[in-house]
Coordinates of C-alpha atoms and ligand atoms in Angstrom, one line a residue:
M1 CA 19.5 -0.1 -16.1
M2 CA 15.8 0.0 -16.6
E3 CA 14.6 2.7 -18.8
G4 CA 12.3 5.1 -16.9
F5 CA 13.9 4.5 -13.5
V6 CA 15.6 7.5 -11.7
P7 CA 18.7 6.2 -9.7
W8 CA 20.2 7.9 -6.7
P9 CA 23.1 10.2 -7.5
A10 CA 26.4 8.3 -7.5
E11 CA 27.6 10.1 -4.4
F12 CA 24.6 9.2 -2.4
A13 CA 24.6 5.7 -3.6
E14 CA 28.3 5.4 -2.6
R15 CA 27.5 6.8 0.8
Y16 CA 24.7 4.5 1.4
R17 CA 27.0 1.6 0.6
R18 CA 29.9 2.8 2.6
E19 CA 27.8 3.4 5.7
G20 CA 26.3 0.0 5.6
Y21 CA 22.7 0.8 4.4
W22 CA 23.1 -1.1 1.2
P23 CA 25.2 -4.1 1.7
G24 CA 24.2 -5.8 -1.6
E25 CA 21.2 -7.9 -0.2
T26 CA 18.7 -9.1 -2.8
L27 CA 14.9 -9.6 -1.9
G28 CA 14.7 -13.1 -3.3
G29 CA 17.6 -14.2 -1.1
L30 CA 15.8 -13.1 2.2
P31 CA 14.3 -16.5 3.3
R32 CA 17.1 -18.8 2.5
L33 CA 16.7 -21.0 5.4
H34 CA 16.4 -24.5 4.6
S35 CA 14.4 -25.7 7.7
G36 CA 11.4 -27.6 8.5
R37 CA 10.0 -24.6 10.4
T38 CA 6.8 -23.2 9.3
A39 CA 7.2 -20.0 7.1
L40 CA 3.9 -19.4 5.9
V41 CA 0.2 -20.3 6.6
D42 CA -2.9 -19.3 4.6
E43 CA -6.5 -20.2 4.6
H44 CA -5.7 -23.5 2.6
R45 CA -2.2 -24.7 3.5
S46 CA 1.1 -24.0 5.0
W47 CA 4.7 -23.8 3.7
T48 CA 7.9 -24.8 5.6
Y49 CA 10.9 -22.6 4.9
A50 CA 12.3 -25.4 2.7
E51 CA 9.1 -25.7 0.8
L52 CA 8.9 -22.0 0.2
D53 CA 12.4 -21.8 -0.9
R54 CA 12.0 -24.7 -3.3
D55 CA 8.6 -23.4 -4.7
A56 CA 10.2 -20.1 -5.4
D57 CA 13.1 -21.5 -7.2
R58 CA 10.8 -23.8 -9.3
L59 CA 8.4 -20.8 -10.2
A60 CA 11.3 -18.6 -10.9
A61 CA 12.6 -21.2 -13.5
G62 CA 9.0 -21.7 -14.9
L63 CA 8.7 -18.0 -15.5
R64 CA 11.9 -17.9 -17.4
R65 CA 10.7 -20.9 -19.4
L66 CA 7.5 -19.1 -20.4
G67 CA 9.8 -16.5 -21.9
I68 CA 9.4 -13.9 -19.2
Q69 CA 12.9 -12.4 -18.9
A70 CA 14.9 -10.4 -16.3
G71 CA 13.7 -6.9 -16.4
D72 CA 10.2 -7.8 -17.7
R73 CA 7.2 -6.3 -15.7
V74 CA 4.4 -8.6 -14.5
V75 CA 1.2 -7.2 -12.9
V76 CA 0.4 -9.2 -9.9
Q77 CA -3.2 -8.9 -8.5
L78 CA -3.6 -11.7 -5.9
P79 CA -5.4 -11.8 -2.6
N80 CA -3.9 -12.8 0.6
V81 CA -2.7 -16.2 -0.4
G82 CA 0.7 -17.9 0.0
E83 CA 1.1 -18.2 -3.8
F84 CA 1.5 -14.4 -3.7
V85 CA 4.6 -14.7 -1.5
V86 CA 6.0 -17.5 -3.7
L87 CA 5.4 -15.6 -6.8
C88 CA 7.2 -12.4 -5.5
L89 CA 10.2 -14.3 -4.3
A90 CA 10.3 -16.2 -7.7
C91 CA 10.2 -12.7 -9.6
Y92 CA 12.9 -11.3 -7.3
R93 CA 15.1 -14.3 -8.0
A94 CA 14.5 -14.3 -11.7
G95 CA 15.0 -10.5 -11.9
V96 CA 11.3 -10.2 -13.1
V97 CA 9.7 -7.1 -11.8
P98 CA 6.3 -7.6 -10.1
V99 CA 3.9 -4.6 -10.1
L100 CA 1.9 -4.9 -7.1
A101 CA -1.8 -4.2 -7.8
L102 CA -4.5 -4.5 -5.1
P103 CA -7.4 -7.0 -5.3
G104 CA -9.9 -4.1 -5.5
H105 CA -8.6 -2.6 -8.8
R106 CA -10.7 -3.0 -11.9
R107 CA -10.4 -2.4 -15.6
T108 CA -9.6 1.1 -15.6
E109 CA -6.7 0.7 -13.2
I110 CA -5.4 -2.6 -14.4
A111 CA -5.4 -1.6 -18.1
Y112 CA -3.5 1.6 -17.2
L113 CA -0.9 -0.3 -15.1
C114 CA -0.4 -2.7 -18.0
E115 CA 0.2 0.1 -20.3
L116 CA 2.3 2.3 -18.2
S117 CA 4.5 -0.7 -17.1
G118 CA 4.6 -2.3 -20.4
A119 CA 3.7 -5.6 -18.5
V120 CA 4.2 -9.0 -20.4
A121 CA 2.0 -10.9 -17.9
Y122 CA -0.9 -10.4 -15.5
V123 CA -1.4 -12.8 -12.6
I124 CA -4.9 -13.2 -11.1
P125 CA -7.0 -15.5 -8.9
D126 CA -9.9 -17.2 -10.9
R127 CA -12.5 -15.8 -8.6
H128 CA -12.2 -13.8 -5.5
G129 CA -14.6 -11.9 -3.3
G130 CA -17.6 -12.8 -5.8
F131 CA -15.7 -11.4 -8.6
D132 CA -14.4 -13.3 -11.7
F133 CA -11.1 -12.0 -12.5
R134 CA -10.8 -13.8 -15.7
E135 CA -13.5 -11.6 -17.1
L136 CA -11.4 -8.6 -16.0
A137 CA -8.3 -10.1 -17.6
R138 CA -10.2 -10.5 -21.0
D139 CA -11.1 -6.9 -21.0
V140 CA -7.5 -5.8 -20.0
A141 CA -6.0 -8.2 -22.6
A142 CA -8.1 -6.7 -25.3
V143 CA -6.5 -3.3 -24.8
S144 CA -3.0 -4.3 -23.8
P145 CA -0.9 -5.2 -26.8
A146 CA 2.3 -6.0 -24.8
L147 CA 0.5 -8.5 -22.6
Q148 CA 1.5 -12.1 -23.5
Q149 CA 0.3 -14.1 -20.7
V150 CA -2.5 -14.2 -18.1
L151 CA -1.6 -16.7 -15.4
V152 CA -4.5 -17.8 -13.2
L153 CA -4.5 -19.3 -9.7
G154 CA -7.2 -21.8 -9.8
D155 CA -9.4 -22.6 -12.8
P156 CA -7.7 -20.9 -15.7
G157 CA -10.3 -20.9 -18.4
E158 CA -8.8 -20.1 -21.6
F159 CA -5.6 -18.8 -19.8
T160 CA -2.6 -20.5 -18.2
S161 CA -2.8 -22.2 -14.9
L162 CA -0.3 -20.7 -12.5
A163 CA 0.1 -24.2 -11.1
S164 CA 1.5 -25.4 -14.3
V165 CA 4.3 -22.9 -14.6
P166 CA 6.8 -24.3 -12.1
A167 CA 9.8 -26.1 -13.7
E168 CA 13.2 -27.9 -12.6
P169 CA 15.1 -25.2 -10.9
E170 CA 18.2 -23.8 -12.8
P171 CA 21.1 -21.7 -12.0
M172 CA 20.3 -18.1 -12.5
P173 CA 22.4 -15.0 -12.3
V174 CA 21.7 -13.1 -9.1
P175 CA 20.0 -9.7 -10.0
D176 CA 22.0 -6.5 -9.5
P177 CA 21.1 -5.1 -5.9
S178 CA 21.0 -1.6 -7.3
G179 CA 18.3 -2.6 -10.0
V180 CA 14.6 -2.3 -9.7
A181 CA 13.1 -5.2 -7.8
M182 CA 9.5 -4.2 -8.0
L183 CA 7.0 -1.4 -8.8
L184 CA 4.7 -0.3 -6.0
L185 CA 1.5 1.9 -6.5
S186 CA 1.5 5.3 -5.1
G187 CA -1.6 6.5 -3.2
G188 CA -2.2 8.6 -6.1
T189 CA -2.3 12.4 -6.0
T190 CA -3.3 13.5 -9.5
G191 CA -5.5 10.8 -11.1
L192 CA -4.4 7.2 -11.5
P193 CA -1.7 5.8 -9.2
K194 CA 2.0 6.4 -10.1
L195 CA 4.5 3.6 -10.1
I196 CA 7.3 3.6 -7.5
P197 CA 10.5 1.7 -8.4
R198 CA 11.9 0.0 -5.5
T199 CA 15.4 -1.4 -5.8
H200 CA 16.7 -4.5 -4.0
D201 CA 19.2 -2.2 -2.1
D202 CA 16.6 0.2 -0.9
Y203 CA 13.8 -2.2 -0.1
A204 CA 16.1 -4.8 1.6
Y205 CA 17.1 -2.0 3.9
N206 CA 13.5 -0.8 4.4
V207 CA 12.6 -4.3 5.6
R208 CA 15.7 -5.0 7.6
A209 CA 15.8 -1.7 9.6
S210 CA 11.9 -2.1 10.1
A211 CA 12.3 -5.5 11.4
D212 CA 15.1 -4.4 13.9
L213 CA 13.1 -1.5 15.1
C214 CA 10.2 -3.8 15.8
A215 CA 12.4 -6.4 17.5
V216 CA 11.1 -9.1 15.1
N217 CA 12.8 -12.6 15.6
E218 CA 12.3 -16.1 14.9
D219 CA 9.5 -16.4 17.7
T220 CA 7.4 -13.6 15.9
C221 CA 4.2 -14.8 14.4
Y222 CA 3.0 -12.0 12.1
L223 CA -0.8 -11.9 11.0
V224 CA -1.6 -10.1 7.6
V225 CA -5.0 -8.8 7.4
L226 CA -4.3 -5.7 5.2
P227 CA -3.9 -6.5 1.5
V228 CA -0.5 -8.2 1.4
S229 CA 0.5 -6.4 -1.8
H230 CA 0.4 -3.1 0.3
N231 CA 3.8 -1.7 1.3
F232 CA 2.9 -1.7 5.0
A233 CA 2.0 -5.3 5.2
W234 CA 4.8 -6.5 2.7
G235 CA 7.8 -4.9 4.0
C236 CA 7.4 -2.7 7.0
P237 CA 8.7 -5.0 8.4
G238 CA 5.7 -7.2 7.2
V239 CA 5.9 -10.4 5.5
L240 CA 9.5 -10.0 4.2
G241 CA 10.8 -8.7 7.6
V242 CA 9.4 -11.8 9.4
L243 CA 10.5 -14.4 6.8
R244 CA 14.0 -12.8 6.8
V245 CA 14.6 -13.9 10.3
G246 CA 12.7 -17.2 10.4
G247 CA 9.4 -16.2 12.0
K248 CA 6.0 -17.3 11.0
V249 CA 3.6 -15.5 8.7
V250 CA -0.1 -16.1 8.8
L251 CA -2.3 -14.7 5.9
A252 CA -5.9 -14.0 6.5
G253 CA -8.6 -13.1 4.1
N254 CA -9.9 -10.1 5.9
G255 CA -9.7 -8.4 9.3
S256 CA -13.1 -9.0 10.8
P257 CA -12.9 -9.8 14.5
A258 CA -15.2 -12.9 14.2
E259 CA -12.8 -14.5 11.7
V260 CA -9.5 -13.2 12.9
F261 CA -9.6 -13.4 16.6
P262 CA -9.9 -17.2 16.6
L263 CA -6.9 -17.4 14.2
V264 CA -4.9 -15.2 16.5
A265 CA -5.6 -17.6 19.4
R266 CA -4.9 -20.7 17.3
E267 CA -1.7 -19.4 15.8
R268 CA -0.5 -17.6 18.8
V269 CA -0.1 -14.4 16.7
S270 CA 2.2 -11.8 18.2
M271 CA 2.2 -9.0 15.8
V272 CA -0.2 -7.4 13.3
A273 CA -0.4 -4.2 11.1
L274 CA -3.8 -2.4 11.0
V275 CA -5.3 0.8 9.6
P276 CA -7.1 2.9 12.1
P277 CA -10.6 1.8 11.1
L278 CA -9.6 -1.8 11.8
L279 CA -8.1 -1.0 15.0
V280 CA -11.3 0.6 16.1
L281 CA -13.3 -2.3 15.1
W282 CA -11.0 -4.6 16.9
S283 CA -11.0 -2.5 20.1
D284 CA -14.8 -2.5 20.1
A285 CA -14.9 -6.2 19.5
R286 CA -12.4 -7.2 22.0
R287 CA -14.9 -7.2 25.0
R288 CA -17.5 -9.1 23.1
F289 CA -15.3 -12.1 22.1
D290 CA -14.1 -14.6 24.7
V291 CA -10.9 -15.4 22.9
D292 CA -7.4 -15.7 24.2
L293 CA -5.5 -13.0 22.6
S294 CA -2.6 -13.0 25.2
S295 CA -0.2 -13.8 22.4
L296 CA -0.4 -10.3 21.0
R297 CA 2.8 -8.3 21.6
L298 CA 2.7 -5.4 19.0
L299 CA -0.1 -3.8 17.2
Q300 CA 1.2 -1.6 14.3
V301 CA -1.3 1.0 13.2
G302 CA -0.8 3.4 10.1
G303 CA -2.0 4.5 6.8
S304 CA -4.1 7.3 8.0
K305 CA -4.3 9.3 11.0
L306 CA -5.2 7.7 14.3
A307 CA -7.1 9.8 16.6
E308 CA -5.8 10.0 20.2
P309 CA -9.1 8.6 21.9
Q310 CA -8.9 5.5 19.5
A311 CA -5.3 5.1 20.4
R312 CA -6.1 5.1 24.1
A313 CA -9.1 2.7 23.5
A314 CA -6.8 0.3 21.8
L315 CA -4.3 0.3 24.7
D316 CA -7.1 -0.2 27.1
A317 CA -8.6 -3.2 25.1
F318 CA -5.4 -5.1 24.2
G319 CA -2.9 -4.1 26.9
C320 CA 0.0 -4.7 24.5
T321 CA 2.3 -2.4 22.8
L322 CA 0.9 -0.1 20.2
Q323 CA 3.0 1.5 17.4
Q324 CA 2.2 4.3 15.1
V325 CA 3.4 4.0 11.5
F326 CA 3.4 7.0 9.2
G327 CA 4.6 5.6 5.9
M328 CA 4.3 5.8 2.3
A329 CA 5.0 3.6 -0.7
E330 CA 7.5 6.2 -2.0
G331 CA 9.8 5.2 0.9
L332 CA 10.0 7.3 4.1
L333 CA 8.7 5.4 7.2
N334 CA 8.1 6.9 10.6
F335 CA 7.5 4.8 13.8
T336 CA 6.9 5.3 17.4
R337 CA 9.5 3.2 19.1
L338 CA 8.6 0.3 21.3
D339 CA 9.8 2.0 24.4
D340 CA 8.4 5.6 23.7
P341 CA 6.4 7.1 26.4
E342 CA 2.7 6.4 26.2
E343 CA 2.0 10.0 25.6
E344 CA 4.1 10.1 22.5
V345 CA 2.6 6.9 21.2
V346 CA -1.0 8.0 21.3
T347 CA -0.4 11.6 20.1
T348 CA 2.2 11.3 17.4
Q349 CA 3.1 9.3 14.2
G350 CA 6.7 8.7 15.2
R351 CA 10.0 9.6 13.7
P352 CA 12.0 8.6 10.7
L353 CA 13.3 5.0 10.7
S354 CA 16.7 5.7 9.5
P355 CA 19.6 7.9 10.8
A356 CA 20.1 8.7 7.1
D357 CA 16.6 9.9 6.5
E358 CA 16.8 13.6 5.8
V359 CA 13.5 15.4 6.5
R360 CA 12.5 19.0 6.2
V361 CA 9.3 20.7 7.3
V362 CA 8.6 23.6 4.9
D363 CA 6.8 26.0 7.3
Q364 CA 5.7 28.8 5.1
D365 CA 3.4 30.8 7.5
G366 CA 5.4 30.4 10.8
T367 CA 2.7 28.2 12.3
G368 CA 5.1 25.3 13.0
C369 CA 3.2 23.2 10.4
G370 CA 4.3 22.6 6.9
E371 CA 4.9 20.3 4.2
L372 CA 7.2 17.3 4.8
L373 CA 10.0 16.8 2.3
T374 CA 12.3 13.9 2.6
R375 CA 15.1 12.0 0.9
G376 CA 17.2 8.9 2.1
P377 CA 18.5 5.4 1.4
Y378 CA 14.9 4.0 0.8
T379 CA 12.9 7.0 -0.7
L380 CA 12.7 7.1 -4.5
R381 CA 14.4 9.7 -6.5
G382 CA 11.6 9.7 -9.2
Y383 CA 8.4 7.9 -10.1
Y384 CA 8.8 5.4 -13.0
R385 CA 8.1 6.9 -16.5
A386 CA 6.9 10.2 -15.1
E387 CA 9.4 12.8 -16.2
D388 CA 6.9 15.7 -16.2
H389 CA 5.5 14.9 -12.8
N390 CA 8.9 14.3 -11.2
R391 CA 9.8 18.0 -11.8
V392 CA 7.0 19.0 -9.5
A393 CA 7.1 16.1 -7.1
F394 CA 10.8 16.5 -6.3
T395 CA 12.9 19.4 -5.4
P396 CA 16.1 20.2 -7.5
D397 CA 18.1 18.5 -4.7
G398 CA 16.2 15.4 -4.7
Y399 CA 13.7 15.8 -1.8
Y400 CA 10.3 14.0 -2.4
R401 CA 7.5 16.4 -1.6
T402 CA 5.2 14.1 0.4
G403 CA 2.2 16.4 0.2
D404 CA 1.6 15.8 3.9
L405 CA 1.5 18.7 6.3
V406 CA 3.3 17.8 9.6
R407 CA 4.6 19.5 12.6
L408 CA 7.4 18.3 14.9
T409 CA 7.0 17.7 18.6
P410 CA 9.8 18.7 21.2
A411 CA 10.7 15.1 21.4
G412 CA 11.4 15.1 17.6
N413 CA 8.2 13.1 16.6
L414 CA 6.1 14.1 13.7
V415 CA 2.4 14.7 13.9
V416 CA 0.4 14.6 10.7
E417 CA -2.0 17.6 10.4
G418 CA -3.4 17.2 6.9
R419 CA -2.6 17.1 3.3
V420 CA -1.5 19.6 0.8
K421 CA -2.4 17.3 -2.0
D422 CA -6.2 16.9 -2.9
Q423 CA -6.7 13.2 -1.7
I424 CA -9.2 11.3 0.2
N425 CA -8.0 8.7 2.6
R426 CA -11.0 6.3 2.9
A427 CA -10.2 3.4 5.3
G428 CA -6.5 3.6 4.4
E429 CA -7.3 3.7 0.6
K430 CA -6.0 6.7 -1.1
I431 CA -8.4 8.2 -3.6
A432 CA -7.5 11.4 -5.8
A433 CA -10.6 13.5 -5.8
V434 CA -9.7 14.8 -9.3
E435 CA -9.9 11.2 -10.6
I436 CA -13.5 10.7 -9.2
E437 CA -14.5 14.2 -10.5
G438 CA -13.3 13.1 -13.9
Y439 CA -15.6 10.0 -13.9
L440 CA -18.6 11.8 -12.5
S441 CA -18.3 14.6 -15.1
E442 CA -18.9 11.9 -17.7
Y443 CA -22.3 11.0 -16.2
P444 CA -25.0 12.3 -18.7
S445 CA -26.9 14.6 -16.4
I446 CA -23.9 15.8 -14.5
R447 CA -22.3 19.3 -15.5
E448 CA -19.7 19.6 -12.8
A449 CA -18.5 17.6 -9.9
A450 CA -16.4 18.4 -6.8
V451 CA -15.4 15.5 -4.6
V452 CA -14.2 16.1 -1.1
G453 CA -13.4 14.0 2.0
A454 CA -15.5 14.3 5.1
A455 CA -14.4 13.0 8.6
D456 CA -16.0 9.7 9.3
A457 CA -15.9 7.8 12.5
R458 CA -15.6 4.4 10.8
L459 CA -13.8 5.0 7.5
G460 CA -11.5 7.8 8.6
E461 CA -12.8 9.8 5.7
R462 CA -15.7 9.2 3.4
I463 CA -16.2 10.3 -0.3
C464 CA -18.8 13.1 -0.7
A465 CA -19.6 14.2 -4.1
F466 CA -21.2 17.5 -5.0
V467 CA -22.8 17.7 -8.4
R468 CA -24.5 20.3 -10.4
V469 CA -26.9 18.8 -12.7
D470 CA -28.8 19.5 -16.0
G471 CA -31.8 17.2 -15.9
P472 CA -32.7 14.5 -13.5
A473 CA -30.5 14.2 -10.5
P474 CA -28.7 10.6 -10.2
S475 CA -29.1 8.6 -7.1
L476 CA -26.2 7.1 -5.3
T477 CA -27.0 3.7 -6.7
E478 CA -27.2 4.9 -10.3
I479 CA -23.7 6.6 -9.7
R480 CA -22.3 3.4 -8.3
S481 CA -23.5 1.2 -11.2
F482 CA -22.2 3.9 -13.7
L483 CA -18.7 3.8 -12.0
R484 CA -19.0 -0.1 -11.9
S485 CA -19.7 0.0 -15.7
R486 CA -16.8 2.0 -16.3
G487 CA -14.5 -0.4 -14.6
V488 CA -13.7 1.6 -11.7
A489 CA -12.8 0.1 -8.3
A490 CA -15.9 0.0 -6.0
F491 CA -13.9 1.6 -3.0
K492 CA -13.6 4.8 -5.2
A493 CA -17.4 5.2 -5.4
P494 CA -18.8 8.2 -3.6
D495 CA -20.5 7.5 -0.1
S496 CA -22.8 10.4 -0.6
I497 CA -24.0 12.6 -3.4
E498 CA -25.3 16.1 -3.0
V499 CA -26.9 18.3 -5.8
V500 CA -26.0 22.0 -5.7
N501 CA -27.4 24.8 -7.8
S502 CA -24.2 26.9 -7.6
W503 CA -20.7 26.6 -6.2
P504 CA -18.8 28.5 -3.6
L505 CA -15.8 30.0 -5.6
T506 CA -12.4 31.1 -4.8
S507 CA -11.2 34.6 -5.8
V508 CA -9.9 33.4 -9.1
G509 CA -13.1 31.7 -9.7
K510 CA -12.4 27.9 -9.0
I511 CA -14.6 25.7 -7.0
D512 CA -13.7 26.3 -3.3
K513 CA -13.3 22.8 -2.1
K514 CA -12.3 23.9 1.3
A515 CA -15.7 25.7 1.7
L516 CA -17.4 22.5 0.6
A517 CA -15.4 20.6 3.2
R518 CA -16.5 23.1 5.8
I519 CA -20.1 22.7 5.0
L520 CA -19.7 19.0 5.6
A521 CA -17.7 19.4 8.7
E522 CA -20.3 21.7 10.3
R523 CA -23.1 19.0 9.9
P524 CA -23.7 16.1 12.1
Q525 CA -21.9 12.9 10.8
S526 CA -25.0 10.9 10.2
D527 CA -26.0 13.2 7.4
G528 CA -25.5 12.3 3.8
Ligands
LIG601 C1 0.9 4.0 3.7 O1 1.3 4.2 2.3 P1 0.6 4.8 1.2 O2 1.6 4.9 0.0 O3 -0.7 4.0 0.8 O4 0.0 6.2 1.5 C2 0.8 7.2 2.1 C3 0.1 8.5 2.7 C4 1.0 9.4 3.4 O5 1.5 10.2 2.5 C5 0.0 10.0 4.3 O6 -0.7 10.9 3.6 C6 -0.8 8.9 4.7 O7 -1.0 8.0 3.7 N1 -0.6 8.1 6.0 C7 -0.8 8.7 7.2 C8 -0.2 7.7 8.2 N2 0.3 6.7 7.4 C9 0.1 7.0 6.0 N3 -1.3 9.7 7.6 C10 -1.5 9.9 9.0 N4 -1.1 9.1 9.9 C11 -0.4 7.9 9.5 N5 0.0 7.1 10.5 O8 -0.2 4.4 4.0 C12 1.8 3.3 4.5 C13 3.0 2.7 4.1 C14 3.8 2.0 4.9 C15 3.5 1.9 6.3 C16 2.3 2.4 6.7 C17 1.4 3.2 5.9

């Protein structure tokens, strides 16, 4: 077993097997259909099921030939391209463990992920979104002694071309289903993201049960506009859920209506997963585009709280089924059901996917609202290599403390009311306030910084930085370029910056962030 991985206690594992949640499926075996049906389409090309299967086998053999062994970790940072799918399947088949980074991550995050995971390889595109990932790889390689290979999709420069890796397929031992299949990134509550081990057993169940709940079948055409490496798009039911049953997956580079609506019409897309800001954009754009979107059957929306008016506007605009998904990379998924009453769909975040999900709402003040705790057949028992943090993130009986404040409706659905943890949810990206505060406090003229989220109609929440300075106050542009120079992802940069002379303080003398948040909330949204 992989060091640093916390398995389920034996009695739970036995029960999940006995009750059929963990039948021994492995993720690499999911799309083993050998047919000429189209499996995957991206901007450049398409793959039939037979081609996808063959390419995954060839890449699995090639990875082994490069010396990458079962159990080794590989940081994968690719955009929404078919090669991401081929690579992950190859890793699952070879027992190699992909660490799913997001395209927006930069030096600070990637170097940290390489170090924490002990990755032996790092996979990048040559350029994407105007950014040269080979430069990033040079910086990362310089500080990551364990890293042996950088594999590049496209022009490799001094590195190895991903296209040169595939080799003649060879028989390989099937990985142990109870072993770690991949490492997902947490939204991050305290500083940089944590690594979430997902086993074949647990994630295959996650995928299968989500696909059943969403009635995915071979006629499903699933469009990916969120980053494909995010849990929502990858396995809830996502790409894997659709490929498992012979449907078609269409990968799009971004979610802008002008680019994606024609694609929906051309490919007859029936299902898509969106974050609330994108759903709002789509609903607004619907009237302006004369495109046939009648193929759409199911809009999934999740990642942050969807406001009721926005849910109703989406129903008006699209007239198809809307589904709220309240999920987390750590495991637990809640869905509204396809046949739920409209009222529940627009006002709640759904209920747990599995009959084996155990949820507790720790209501400490009798308000009916409290922190959500959970354990179950697809929820982690510990973050990877995080013994100290695990002592506070889990109860002694194995429940994960989600940090989300929820309340239960009489119908048994959950409503997300906020967060216990100090985290900003900007357009679905989770940003830990303390991490940004840490960077800001290193800026020469900043003495203290407090970062809070403020409600924002477009982004869900925006990042507001309050700073106390000694000397000239930095402008937003100066802060942005400072963060960029430190290799911090652009999506973490503050959206506004405000200089204060003194702080509101709590009774023990800490900066009172709730008071800061109230100041922002009392202002018109255009401010800042
Ligand atoms: C999804 O996963 P993560 O890991 O990026 O973020 C999880 C956190 C949750 O703990 C919660 O704070 C928030 O994001 N969240 C929601 C929500 N869905 C996620 N808050 C309110 N309403 C929702 N519907 O974001 C994720 C993973 C799988 C499926 C969908 C979303």
